[in-house]
GROMACS .gro file of C-alpha atoms in nm:
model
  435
    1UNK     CA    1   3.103   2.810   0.233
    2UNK     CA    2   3.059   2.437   0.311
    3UNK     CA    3   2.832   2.246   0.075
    4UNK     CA    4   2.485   2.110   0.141
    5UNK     CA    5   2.499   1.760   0.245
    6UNK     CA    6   2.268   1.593   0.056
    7UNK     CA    7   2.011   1.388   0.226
    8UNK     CA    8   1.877   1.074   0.139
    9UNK     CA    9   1.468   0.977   0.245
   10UNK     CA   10   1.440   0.622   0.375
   11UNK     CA   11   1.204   0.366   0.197
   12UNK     CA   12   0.928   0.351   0.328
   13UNK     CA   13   0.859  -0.043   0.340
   14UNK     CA   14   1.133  -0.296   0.244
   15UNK     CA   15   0.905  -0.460  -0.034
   16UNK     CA   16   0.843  -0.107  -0.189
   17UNK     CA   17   0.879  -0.038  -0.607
   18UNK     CA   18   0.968   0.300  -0.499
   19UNK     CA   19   1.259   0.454  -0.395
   20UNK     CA   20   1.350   0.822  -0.280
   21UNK     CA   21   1.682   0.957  -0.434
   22UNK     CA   22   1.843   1.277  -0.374
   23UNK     CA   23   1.715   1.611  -0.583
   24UNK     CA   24   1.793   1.928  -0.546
   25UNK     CA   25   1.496   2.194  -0.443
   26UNK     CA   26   1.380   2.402  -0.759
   27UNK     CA   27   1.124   2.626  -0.589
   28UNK     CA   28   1.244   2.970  -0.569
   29UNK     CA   29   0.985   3.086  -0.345
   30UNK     CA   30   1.081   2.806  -0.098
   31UNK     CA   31   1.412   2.925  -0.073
   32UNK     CA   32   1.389   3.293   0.015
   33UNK     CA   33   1.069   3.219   0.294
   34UNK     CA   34   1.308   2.984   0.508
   35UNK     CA   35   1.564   3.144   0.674
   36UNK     CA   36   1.912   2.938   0.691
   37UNK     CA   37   2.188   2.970   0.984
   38UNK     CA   38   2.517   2.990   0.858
   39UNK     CA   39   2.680   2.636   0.811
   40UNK     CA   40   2.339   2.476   0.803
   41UNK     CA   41   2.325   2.212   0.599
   42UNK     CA   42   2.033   2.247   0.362
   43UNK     CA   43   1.845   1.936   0.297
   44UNK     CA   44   1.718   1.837  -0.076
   45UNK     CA   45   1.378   1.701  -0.205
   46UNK     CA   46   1.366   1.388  -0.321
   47UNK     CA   47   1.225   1.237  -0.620
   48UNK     CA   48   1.062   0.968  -0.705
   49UNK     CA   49   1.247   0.662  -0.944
   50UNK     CA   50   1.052   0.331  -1.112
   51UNK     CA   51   1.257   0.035  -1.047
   52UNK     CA   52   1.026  -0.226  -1.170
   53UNK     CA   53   0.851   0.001  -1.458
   54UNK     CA   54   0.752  -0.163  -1.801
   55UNK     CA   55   0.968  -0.229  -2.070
   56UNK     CA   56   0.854   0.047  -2.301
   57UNK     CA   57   0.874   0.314  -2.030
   58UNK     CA   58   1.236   0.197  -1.947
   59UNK     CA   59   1.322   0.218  -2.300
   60UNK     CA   60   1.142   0.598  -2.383
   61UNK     CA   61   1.304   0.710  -2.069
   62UNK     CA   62   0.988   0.805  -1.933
   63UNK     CA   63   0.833   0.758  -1.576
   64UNK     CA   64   0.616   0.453  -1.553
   65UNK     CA   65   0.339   0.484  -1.294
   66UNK     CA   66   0.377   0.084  -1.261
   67UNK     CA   67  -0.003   0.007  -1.324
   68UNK     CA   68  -0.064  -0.365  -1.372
   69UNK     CA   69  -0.126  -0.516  -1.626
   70UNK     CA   70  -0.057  -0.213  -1.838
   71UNK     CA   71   0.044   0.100  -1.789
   72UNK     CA   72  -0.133   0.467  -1.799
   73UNK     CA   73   0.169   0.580  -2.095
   74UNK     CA   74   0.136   0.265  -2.275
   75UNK     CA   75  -0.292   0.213  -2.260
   76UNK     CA   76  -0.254   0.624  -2.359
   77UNK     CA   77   0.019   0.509  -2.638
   78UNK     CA   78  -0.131   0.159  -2.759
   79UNK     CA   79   0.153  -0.041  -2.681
   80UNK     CA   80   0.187  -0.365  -2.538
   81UNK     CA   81   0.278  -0.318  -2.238
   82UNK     CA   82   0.506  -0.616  -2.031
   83UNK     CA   83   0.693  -0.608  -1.714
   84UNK     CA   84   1.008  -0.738  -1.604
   85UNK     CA   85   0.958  -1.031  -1.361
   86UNK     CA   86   1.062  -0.976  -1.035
   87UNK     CA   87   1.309  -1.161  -0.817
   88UNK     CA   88   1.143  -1.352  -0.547
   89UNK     CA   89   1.190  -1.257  -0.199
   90UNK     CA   90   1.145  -1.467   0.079
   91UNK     CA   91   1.007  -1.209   0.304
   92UNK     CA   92   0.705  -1.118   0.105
   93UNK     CA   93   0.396  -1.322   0.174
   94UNK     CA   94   0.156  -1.503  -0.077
   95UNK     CA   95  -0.112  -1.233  -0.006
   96UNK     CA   96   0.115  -0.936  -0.041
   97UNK     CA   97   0.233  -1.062  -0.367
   98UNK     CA   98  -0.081  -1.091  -0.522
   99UNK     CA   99  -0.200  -0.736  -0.396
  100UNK     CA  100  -0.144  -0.412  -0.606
  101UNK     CA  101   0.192  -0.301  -0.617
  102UNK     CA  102   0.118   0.032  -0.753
  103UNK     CA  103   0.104   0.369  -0.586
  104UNK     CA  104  -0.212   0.431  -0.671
  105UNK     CA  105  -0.350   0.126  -0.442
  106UNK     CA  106  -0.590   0.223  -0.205
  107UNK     CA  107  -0.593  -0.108   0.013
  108UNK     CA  108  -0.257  -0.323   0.063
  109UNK     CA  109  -0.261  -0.670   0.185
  110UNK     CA  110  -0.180  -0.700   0.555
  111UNK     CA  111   0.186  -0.841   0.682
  112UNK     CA  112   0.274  -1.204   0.679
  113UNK     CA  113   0.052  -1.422   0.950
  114UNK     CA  114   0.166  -1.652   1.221
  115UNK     CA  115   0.051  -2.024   1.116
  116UNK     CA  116  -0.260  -2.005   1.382
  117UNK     CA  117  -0.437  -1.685   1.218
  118UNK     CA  118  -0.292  -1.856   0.827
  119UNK     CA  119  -0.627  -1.995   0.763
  120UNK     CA  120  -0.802  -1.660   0.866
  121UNK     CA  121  -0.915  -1.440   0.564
  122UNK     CA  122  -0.682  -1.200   0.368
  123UNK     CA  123  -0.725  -0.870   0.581
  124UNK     CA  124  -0.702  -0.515   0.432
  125UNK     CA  125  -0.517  -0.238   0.571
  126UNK     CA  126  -0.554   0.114   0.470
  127UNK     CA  127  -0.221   0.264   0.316
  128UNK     CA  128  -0.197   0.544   0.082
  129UNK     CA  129  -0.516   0.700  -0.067
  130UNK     CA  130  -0.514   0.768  -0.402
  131UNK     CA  131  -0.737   1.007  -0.568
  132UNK     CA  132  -0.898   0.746  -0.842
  133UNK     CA  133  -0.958   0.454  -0.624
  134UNK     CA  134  -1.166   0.741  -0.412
  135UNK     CA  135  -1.360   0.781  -0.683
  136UNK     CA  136  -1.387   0.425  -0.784
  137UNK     CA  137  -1.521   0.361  -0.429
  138UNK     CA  138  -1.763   0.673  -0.443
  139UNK     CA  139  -1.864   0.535  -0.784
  140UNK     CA  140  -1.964   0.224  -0.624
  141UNK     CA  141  -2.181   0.350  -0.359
  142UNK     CA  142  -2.374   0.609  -0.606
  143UNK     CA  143  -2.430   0.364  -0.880
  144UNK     CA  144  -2.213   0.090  -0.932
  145UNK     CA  145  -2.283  -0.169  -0.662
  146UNK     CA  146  -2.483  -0.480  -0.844
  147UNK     CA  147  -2.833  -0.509  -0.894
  148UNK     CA  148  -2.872  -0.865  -0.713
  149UNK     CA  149  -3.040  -0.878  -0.470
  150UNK     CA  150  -3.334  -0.718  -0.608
  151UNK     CA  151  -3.385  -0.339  -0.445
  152UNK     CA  152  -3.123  -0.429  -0.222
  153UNK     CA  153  -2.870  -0.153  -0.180
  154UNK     CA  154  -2.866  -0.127   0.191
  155UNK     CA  155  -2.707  -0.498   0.181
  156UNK     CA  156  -2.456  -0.318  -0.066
  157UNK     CA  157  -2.379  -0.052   0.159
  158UNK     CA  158  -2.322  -0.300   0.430
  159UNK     CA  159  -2.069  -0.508   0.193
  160UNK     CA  160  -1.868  -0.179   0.109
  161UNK     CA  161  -1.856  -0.143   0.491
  162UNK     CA  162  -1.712  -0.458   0.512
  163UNK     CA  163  -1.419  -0.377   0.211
  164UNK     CA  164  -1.168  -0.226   0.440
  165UNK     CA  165  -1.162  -0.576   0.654
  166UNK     CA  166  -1.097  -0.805   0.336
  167UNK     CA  167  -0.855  -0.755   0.047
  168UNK     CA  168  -1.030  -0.969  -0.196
  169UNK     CA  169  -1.396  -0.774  -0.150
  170UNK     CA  170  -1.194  -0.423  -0.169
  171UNK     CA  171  -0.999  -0.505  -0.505
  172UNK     CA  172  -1.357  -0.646  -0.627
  173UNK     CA  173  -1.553  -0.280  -0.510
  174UNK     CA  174  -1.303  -0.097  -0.620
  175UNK     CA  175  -1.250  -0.289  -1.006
  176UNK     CA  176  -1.658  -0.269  -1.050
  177UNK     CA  177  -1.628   0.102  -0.946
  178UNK     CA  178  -1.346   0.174  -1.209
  179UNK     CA  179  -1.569  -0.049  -1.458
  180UNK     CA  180  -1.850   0.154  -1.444
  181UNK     CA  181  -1.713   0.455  -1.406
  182UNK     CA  182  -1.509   0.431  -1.760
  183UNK     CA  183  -1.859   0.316  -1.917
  184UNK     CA  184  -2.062   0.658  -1.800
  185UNK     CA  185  -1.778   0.887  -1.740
  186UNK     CA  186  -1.549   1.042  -1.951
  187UNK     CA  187  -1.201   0.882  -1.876
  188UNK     CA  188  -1.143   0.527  -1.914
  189UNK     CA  189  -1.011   0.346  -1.645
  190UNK     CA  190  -0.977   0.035  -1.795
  191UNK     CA  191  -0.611  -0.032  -1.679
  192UNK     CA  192  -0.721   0.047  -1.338
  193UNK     CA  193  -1.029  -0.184  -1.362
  194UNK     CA  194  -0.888  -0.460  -1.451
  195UNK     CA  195  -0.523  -0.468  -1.206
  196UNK     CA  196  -0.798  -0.460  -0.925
  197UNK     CA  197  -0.987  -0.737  -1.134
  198UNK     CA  198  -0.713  -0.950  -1.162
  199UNK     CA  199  -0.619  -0.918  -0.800
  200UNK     CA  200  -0.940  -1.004  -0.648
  201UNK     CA  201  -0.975  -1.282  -0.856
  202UNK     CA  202  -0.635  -1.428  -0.767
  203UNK     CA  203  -0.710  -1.340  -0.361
  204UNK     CA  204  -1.084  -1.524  -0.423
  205UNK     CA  205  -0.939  -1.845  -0.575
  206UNK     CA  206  -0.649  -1.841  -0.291
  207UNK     CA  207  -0.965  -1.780  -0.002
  208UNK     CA  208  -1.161  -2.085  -0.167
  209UNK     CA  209  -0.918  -2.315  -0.038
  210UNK     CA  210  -1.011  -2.208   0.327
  211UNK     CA  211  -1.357  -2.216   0.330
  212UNK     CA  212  -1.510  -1.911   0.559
  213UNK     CA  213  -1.660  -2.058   0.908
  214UNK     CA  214  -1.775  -1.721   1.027
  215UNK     CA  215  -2.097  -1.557   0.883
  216UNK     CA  216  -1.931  -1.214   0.818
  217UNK     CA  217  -1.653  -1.401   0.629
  218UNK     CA  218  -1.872  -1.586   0.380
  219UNK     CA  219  -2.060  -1.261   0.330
  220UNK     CA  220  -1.779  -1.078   0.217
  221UNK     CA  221  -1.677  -1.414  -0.042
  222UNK     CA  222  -1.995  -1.386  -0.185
  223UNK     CA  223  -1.995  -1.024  -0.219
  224UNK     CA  224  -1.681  -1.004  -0.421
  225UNK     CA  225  -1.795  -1.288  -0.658
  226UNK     CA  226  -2.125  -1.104  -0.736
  227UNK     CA  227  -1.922  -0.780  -0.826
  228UNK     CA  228  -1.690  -0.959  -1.018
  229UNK     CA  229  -1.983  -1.106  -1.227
  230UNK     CA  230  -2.136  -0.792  -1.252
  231UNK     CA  231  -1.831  -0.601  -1.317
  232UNK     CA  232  -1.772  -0.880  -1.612
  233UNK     CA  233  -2.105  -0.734  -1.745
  234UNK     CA  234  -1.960  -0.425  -1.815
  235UNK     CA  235  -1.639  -0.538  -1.989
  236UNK     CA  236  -1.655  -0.479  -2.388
  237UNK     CA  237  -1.454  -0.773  -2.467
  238UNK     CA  238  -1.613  -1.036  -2.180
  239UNK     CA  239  -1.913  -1.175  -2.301
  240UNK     CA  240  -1.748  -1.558  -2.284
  241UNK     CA  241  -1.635  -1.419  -1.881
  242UNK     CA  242  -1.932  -1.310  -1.781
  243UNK     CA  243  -2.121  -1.652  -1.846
  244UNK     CA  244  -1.832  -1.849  -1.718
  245UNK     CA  245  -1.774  -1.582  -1.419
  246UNK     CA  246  -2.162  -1.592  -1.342
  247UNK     CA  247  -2.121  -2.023  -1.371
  248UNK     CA  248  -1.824  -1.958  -1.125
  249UNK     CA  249  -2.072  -1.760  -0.850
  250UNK     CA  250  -2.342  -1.981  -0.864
  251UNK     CA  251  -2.166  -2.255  -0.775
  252UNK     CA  252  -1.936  -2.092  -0.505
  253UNK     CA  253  -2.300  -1.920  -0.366
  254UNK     CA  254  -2.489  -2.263  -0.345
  255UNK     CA  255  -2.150  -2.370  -0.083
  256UNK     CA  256  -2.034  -2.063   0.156
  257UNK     CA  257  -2.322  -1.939   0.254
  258UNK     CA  258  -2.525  -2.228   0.493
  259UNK     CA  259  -2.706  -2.028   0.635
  260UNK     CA  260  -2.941  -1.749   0.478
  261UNK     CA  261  -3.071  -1.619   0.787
  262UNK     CA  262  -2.763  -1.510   0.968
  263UNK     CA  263  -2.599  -1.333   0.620
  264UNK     CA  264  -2.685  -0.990   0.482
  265UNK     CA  265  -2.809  -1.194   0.195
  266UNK     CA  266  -3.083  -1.325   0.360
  267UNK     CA  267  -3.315  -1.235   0.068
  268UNK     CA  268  -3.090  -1.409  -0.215
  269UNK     CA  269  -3.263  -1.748  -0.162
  270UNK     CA  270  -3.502  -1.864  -0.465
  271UNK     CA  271  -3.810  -1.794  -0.236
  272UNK     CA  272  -3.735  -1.475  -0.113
  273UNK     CA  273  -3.581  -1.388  -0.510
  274UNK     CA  274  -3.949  -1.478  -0.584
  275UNK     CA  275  -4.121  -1.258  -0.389
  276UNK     CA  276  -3.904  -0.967  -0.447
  277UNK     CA  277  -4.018  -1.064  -0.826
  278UNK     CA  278  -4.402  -1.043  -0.754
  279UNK     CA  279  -4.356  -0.657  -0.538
  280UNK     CA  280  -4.162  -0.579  -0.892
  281UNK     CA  281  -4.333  -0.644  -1.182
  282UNK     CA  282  -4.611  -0.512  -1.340
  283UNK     CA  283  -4.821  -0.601  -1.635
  284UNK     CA  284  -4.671  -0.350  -1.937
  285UNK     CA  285  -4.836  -0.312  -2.286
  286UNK     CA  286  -4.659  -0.543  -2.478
  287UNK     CA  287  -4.470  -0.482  -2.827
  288UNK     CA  288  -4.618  -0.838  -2.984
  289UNK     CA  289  -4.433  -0.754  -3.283
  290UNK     CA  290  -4.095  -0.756  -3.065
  291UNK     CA  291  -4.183  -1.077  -2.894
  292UNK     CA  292  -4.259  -1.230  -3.209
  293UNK     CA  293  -3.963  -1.126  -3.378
  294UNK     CA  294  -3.755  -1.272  -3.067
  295UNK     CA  295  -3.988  -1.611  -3.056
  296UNK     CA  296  -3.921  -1.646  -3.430
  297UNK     CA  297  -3.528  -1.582  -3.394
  298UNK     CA  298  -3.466  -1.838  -3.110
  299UNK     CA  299  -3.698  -2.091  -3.286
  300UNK     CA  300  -3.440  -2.048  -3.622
  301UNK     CA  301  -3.142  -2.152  -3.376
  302UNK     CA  302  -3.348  -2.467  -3.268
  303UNK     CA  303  -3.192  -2.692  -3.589
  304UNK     CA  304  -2.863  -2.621  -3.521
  305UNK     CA  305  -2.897  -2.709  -3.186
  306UNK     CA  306  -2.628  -3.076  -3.146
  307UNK     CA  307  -2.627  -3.124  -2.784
  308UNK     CA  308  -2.871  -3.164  -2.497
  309UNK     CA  309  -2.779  -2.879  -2.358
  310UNK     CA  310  -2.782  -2.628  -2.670
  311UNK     CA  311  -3.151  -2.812  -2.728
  312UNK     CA  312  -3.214  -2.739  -2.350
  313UNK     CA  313  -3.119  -2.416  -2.352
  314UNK     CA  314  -3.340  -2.277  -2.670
  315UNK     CA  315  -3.632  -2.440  -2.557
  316UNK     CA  316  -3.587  -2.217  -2.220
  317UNK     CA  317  -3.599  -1.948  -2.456
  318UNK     CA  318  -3.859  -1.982  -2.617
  319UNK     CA  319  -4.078  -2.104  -2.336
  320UNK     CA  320  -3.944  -1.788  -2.169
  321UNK     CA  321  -4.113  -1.554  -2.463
  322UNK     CA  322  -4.372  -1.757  -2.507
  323UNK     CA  323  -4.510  -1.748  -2.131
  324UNK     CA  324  -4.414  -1.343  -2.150
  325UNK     CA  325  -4.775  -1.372  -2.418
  326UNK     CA  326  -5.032  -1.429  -2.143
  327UNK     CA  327  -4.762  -1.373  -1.765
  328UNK     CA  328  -4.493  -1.166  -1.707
  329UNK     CA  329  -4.400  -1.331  -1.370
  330UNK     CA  330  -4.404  -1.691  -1.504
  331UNK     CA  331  -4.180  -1.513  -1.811
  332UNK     CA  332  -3.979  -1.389  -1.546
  333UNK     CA  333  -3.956  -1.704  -1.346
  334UNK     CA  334  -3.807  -1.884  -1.648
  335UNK     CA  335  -3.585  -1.647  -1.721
  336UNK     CA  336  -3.440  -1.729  -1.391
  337UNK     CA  337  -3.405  -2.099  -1.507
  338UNK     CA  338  -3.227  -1.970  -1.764
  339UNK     CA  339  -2.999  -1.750  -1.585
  340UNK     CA  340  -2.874  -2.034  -1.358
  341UNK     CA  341  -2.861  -2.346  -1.661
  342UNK     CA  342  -2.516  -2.353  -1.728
  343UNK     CA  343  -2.453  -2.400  -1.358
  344UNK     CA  344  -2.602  -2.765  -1.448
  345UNK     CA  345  -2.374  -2.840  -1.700
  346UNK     CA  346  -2.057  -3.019  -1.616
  347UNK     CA  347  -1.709  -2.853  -1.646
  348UNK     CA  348  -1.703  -3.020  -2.040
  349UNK     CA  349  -2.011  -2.978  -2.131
  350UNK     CA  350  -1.961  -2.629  -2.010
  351UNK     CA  351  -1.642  -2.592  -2.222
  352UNK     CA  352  -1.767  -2.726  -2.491
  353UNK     CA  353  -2.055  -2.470  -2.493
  354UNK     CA  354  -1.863  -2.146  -2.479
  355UNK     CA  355  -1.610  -2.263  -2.696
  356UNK     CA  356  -1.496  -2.017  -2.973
  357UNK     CA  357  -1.615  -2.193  -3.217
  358UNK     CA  358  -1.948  -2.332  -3.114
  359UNK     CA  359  -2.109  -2.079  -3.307
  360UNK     CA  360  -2.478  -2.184  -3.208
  361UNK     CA  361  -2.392  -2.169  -2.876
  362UNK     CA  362  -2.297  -1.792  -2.871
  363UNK     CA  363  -2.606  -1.752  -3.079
  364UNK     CA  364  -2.794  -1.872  -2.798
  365UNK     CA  365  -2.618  -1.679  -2.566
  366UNK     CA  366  -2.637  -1.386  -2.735
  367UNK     CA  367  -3.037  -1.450  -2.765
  368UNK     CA  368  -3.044  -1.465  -2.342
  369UNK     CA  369  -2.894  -1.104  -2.325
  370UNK     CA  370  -3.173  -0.960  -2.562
  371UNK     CA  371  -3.382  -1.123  -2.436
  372UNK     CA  372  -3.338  -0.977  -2.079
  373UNK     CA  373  -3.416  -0.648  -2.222
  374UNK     CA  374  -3.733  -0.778  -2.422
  375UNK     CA  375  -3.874  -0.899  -2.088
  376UNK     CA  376  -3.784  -0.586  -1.893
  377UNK     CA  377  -4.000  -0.358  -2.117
  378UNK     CA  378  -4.303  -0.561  -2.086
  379UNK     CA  379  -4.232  -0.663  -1.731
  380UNK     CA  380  -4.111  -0.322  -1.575
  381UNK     CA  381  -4.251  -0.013  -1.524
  382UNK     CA  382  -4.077   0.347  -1.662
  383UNK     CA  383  -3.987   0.419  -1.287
  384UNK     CA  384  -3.771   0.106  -1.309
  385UNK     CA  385  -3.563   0.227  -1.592
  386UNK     CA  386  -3.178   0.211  -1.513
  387UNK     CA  387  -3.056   0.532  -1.472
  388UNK     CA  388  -2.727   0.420  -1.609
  389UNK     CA  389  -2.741   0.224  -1.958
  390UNK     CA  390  -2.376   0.125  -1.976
  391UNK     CA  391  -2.465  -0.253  -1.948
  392UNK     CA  392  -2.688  -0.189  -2.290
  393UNK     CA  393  -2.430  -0.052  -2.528
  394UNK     CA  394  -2.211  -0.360  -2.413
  395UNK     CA  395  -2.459  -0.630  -2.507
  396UNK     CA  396  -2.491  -0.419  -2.820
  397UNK     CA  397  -2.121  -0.461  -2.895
  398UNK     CA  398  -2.116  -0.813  -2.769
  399UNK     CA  399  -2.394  -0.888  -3.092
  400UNK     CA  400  -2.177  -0.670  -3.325
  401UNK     CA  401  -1.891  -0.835  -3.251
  402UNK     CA  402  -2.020  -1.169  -3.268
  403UNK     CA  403  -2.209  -1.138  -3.621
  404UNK     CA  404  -1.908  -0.978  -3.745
  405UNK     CA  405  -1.752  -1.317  -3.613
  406UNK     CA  406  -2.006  -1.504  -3.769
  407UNK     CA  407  -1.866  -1.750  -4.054
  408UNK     CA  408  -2.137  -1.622  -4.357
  409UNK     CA  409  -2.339  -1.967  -4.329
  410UNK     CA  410  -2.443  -1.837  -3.978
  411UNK     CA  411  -2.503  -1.465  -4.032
  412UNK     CA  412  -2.883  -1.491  -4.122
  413UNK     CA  413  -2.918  -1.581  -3.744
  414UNK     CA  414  -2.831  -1.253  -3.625
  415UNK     CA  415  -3.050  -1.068  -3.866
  416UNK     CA  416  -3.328  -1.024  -3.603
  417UNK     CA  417  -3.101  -0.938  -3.305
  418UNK     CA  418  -2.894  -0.678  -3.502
  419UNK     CA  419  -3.216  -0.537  -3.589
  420UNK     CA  420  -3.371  -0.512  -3.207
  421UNK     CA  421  -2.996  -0.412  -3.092
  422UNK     CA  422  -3.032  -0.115  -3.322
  423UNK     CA  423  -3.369  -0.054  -3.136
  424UNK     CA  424  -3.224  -0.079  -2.793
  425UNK     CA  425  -2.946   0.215  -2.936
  426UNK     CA  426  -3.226   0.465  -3.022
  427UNK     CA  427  -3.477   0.404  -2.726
  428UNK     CA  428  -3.464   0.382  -2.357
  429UNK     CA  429  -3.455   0.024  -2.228
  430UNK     CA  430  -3.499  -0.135  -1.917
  431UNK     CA  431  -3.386  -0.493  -1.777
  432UNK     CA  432  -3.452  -0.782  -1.548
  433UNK     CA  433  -3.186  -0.646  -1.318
  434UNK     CA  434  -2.932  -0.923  -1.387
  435UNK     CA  435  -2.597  -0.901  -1.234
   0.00000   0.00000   0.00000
């Protein structure tokens, strides 16, 4: 009896990390339901091979799923996980290189362009659906999408629309969705998160340098910066990223979009922002004791304040608590001033305020978080409570982390926001709705 020729699957794509190699069948059942003619040759499954898996997969002989920038095996196994770098090819274009490379992308960049369409946006193409980027996306239209605009999810629902059209927004839905979902679910996708994080980012910066002339194109820039900022808010490690990655959308918002009118965010500009403020808020019972404890906090960081700014900056805070005594829309108004300040600073200044060891300027940061959640429960009623409090337990760990930080000649300044942390852990507790 001749023997099977063994057959060989093609590669699917010439830029592919996969290949097919031969295997024989192992499934019994398979075997006796198909009937073979004599001298038939029997063709064999393949199976699937990493080529450009991590170094510690290679090495434990183990199959690396290729996730970037670490692995499922070595996030399970707590290794650092590195990659060999590839060899450049000159048939694989700028945008295909910086798109996800894995088998578990749900959106691949689209093939090289001609030079007339080059300064066109990045679009997506639908390859192979995976299961979890599914359920990132689903994540993102139950829950996840931002919170800016205020009560605006149909404009949310319209930018997820737009996803499948432009790389950048679909790694930036899809990264918020795995965000969120590893803060309220009960598998962490942090590897996930941040590959699609990391891609968006890098497609953003390259789509900056061709600034969008269409309407539909600058919506779906300013789309993926606000879910990069908010995704940044749900990061354990990112509370120096989410101020610089909030800095980063204000400035790119005040540019692409010209024209309000003609955008989906038509009711992102500081008047309509304003109104949308007014239908919100109501007048709560305030906790005085809680707004004195906050007034008296922010008032301690005033002496070690060295710069304009950092003097600029606490005195927004405290006008910001002390207008919450008598208003909570002019509260809420300055808390919006507050929000947007660093945007005023210049790229040093900036620097020099989120800088590792500018201790007081953490402080103060740290005393803008809390104090988001100080206004929300005087300024918003119970029906306005999140219905998802992952965002809380991260500014909780962002305080924990940075008293533990804290050299011990700076430690009594986070006596009072340890303290109201500890109360935002044991209660319910709404906020202002920031990204």
């Amino acid at each position: 009896m001749p023997q099977p020729q063994h057959s060989r699957s093609p590669n699917p794509s010439d830029d592919s990390s996969v290949d097919l190699h031969d295997s024989p069948s192992s499934d019994p059942a398979s075997s006796t339901a198909v009937v073979r003619k004599p001298g038939k040759p029997l063709s064999r499954r393949g199976h699937f091979k990493s080529r450009l898996g991590c170094f510690n997969c290679k090495r434990r002989r183990v199959k690396c799923n290729e996730v970037r920038p670490f692995c499922s095996p070595c996030c399970r196994l707590g290794l650092n996980c590195s990659y060999p770098t590839p060899a450049p090819s000159s048939t694989t274009t700028t945008s295909s290189s910086l798109s996800s490379s894995s088998s578990s992308s749900f959106f691949s960049s689209s093939s090289s362009s001609s030079s007339a369409s080059s300064s066109l946006p990045p679009r997506a193409t639908l390859s192979s659906i995976a299961l979890e980027d599914l359920r990132f996306y689903h994540q993102f239209l139950l829950a996840a999408f931002p919170t800016l605009p205020l009560k605006a999810k149909d404009v949310w629902m319209d930018a997820a629309a737009m996803s499948h059209q432009y790389d950048y927004l679909a790694h930036a839905v899809l990264g918020l969705g795995a965000s969120h979902l590893s803060q309220h679910g009960n598998v962490d996708y942090t590897s996930q998160a941040l590959q699609h994080r990391v891609t968006a980012m890098k497609l953003v910066n390259q789509q900056l340098d061709h600034p969008p002339t269409r309407p539909a194109d600058a919506d779906a820039l300013m789309a993926a910066v606000i879910c990069l900022v908010a995704q940044s808010s749900l990061m354990p490690d990112s509370m120096i990223d989410y101020i610089t990655t909030t800095r980063g959308g204000n400035l790119v918002a005040s540019t692409i979009i010209t024209n309000y009118e003609m955008s989906i965010f038509k009711y992102f500009t500081p008047r309509e922002h304003d109104r949308s403020l007014e239908r919100l808020i109501s007048e709560q019972p305030r906790n005085y004791e809680v707004i004195q404890g906050f007034a008296t906090s922010a008032l301690r960081l005033r002496p070690l304040c060295q710069t304009p700014n950092e003097v600029a900056y606490c005195d927004c805070l405290v006008k910001c608590v002390d207008n919450l005594r008598t208003s909570c829309l002019a509260a809420w108004r300055e808390f919006v001033t507050l929000f947007v300040m660093p945007t005023t600073f210049s790229n040093q200044d900036f620097m020099a305020f989120v800088d590792s060891e500018n201790y007081t300027g953490h402080l103060l940061i740290i005393h803008m978080f809390l104090l988001d959640y100080v206004l929300g429960n005087a300024c918003l009623s119970k029906a306005e409570e999140p219905e998802y409090p992952g965002r809380k337990f991260v500014i909780i760990n962002w305080t924990k982390d940075l008293a533990q930080r804290l050299p011990p000649s700076y430690r009594k300044y986070t006596e009072w926001p340890l303290e109201y942390c500890q109360i935002l852990a044991e209660r319910d507790a709404r906020y202002l709705l920031s990204p």
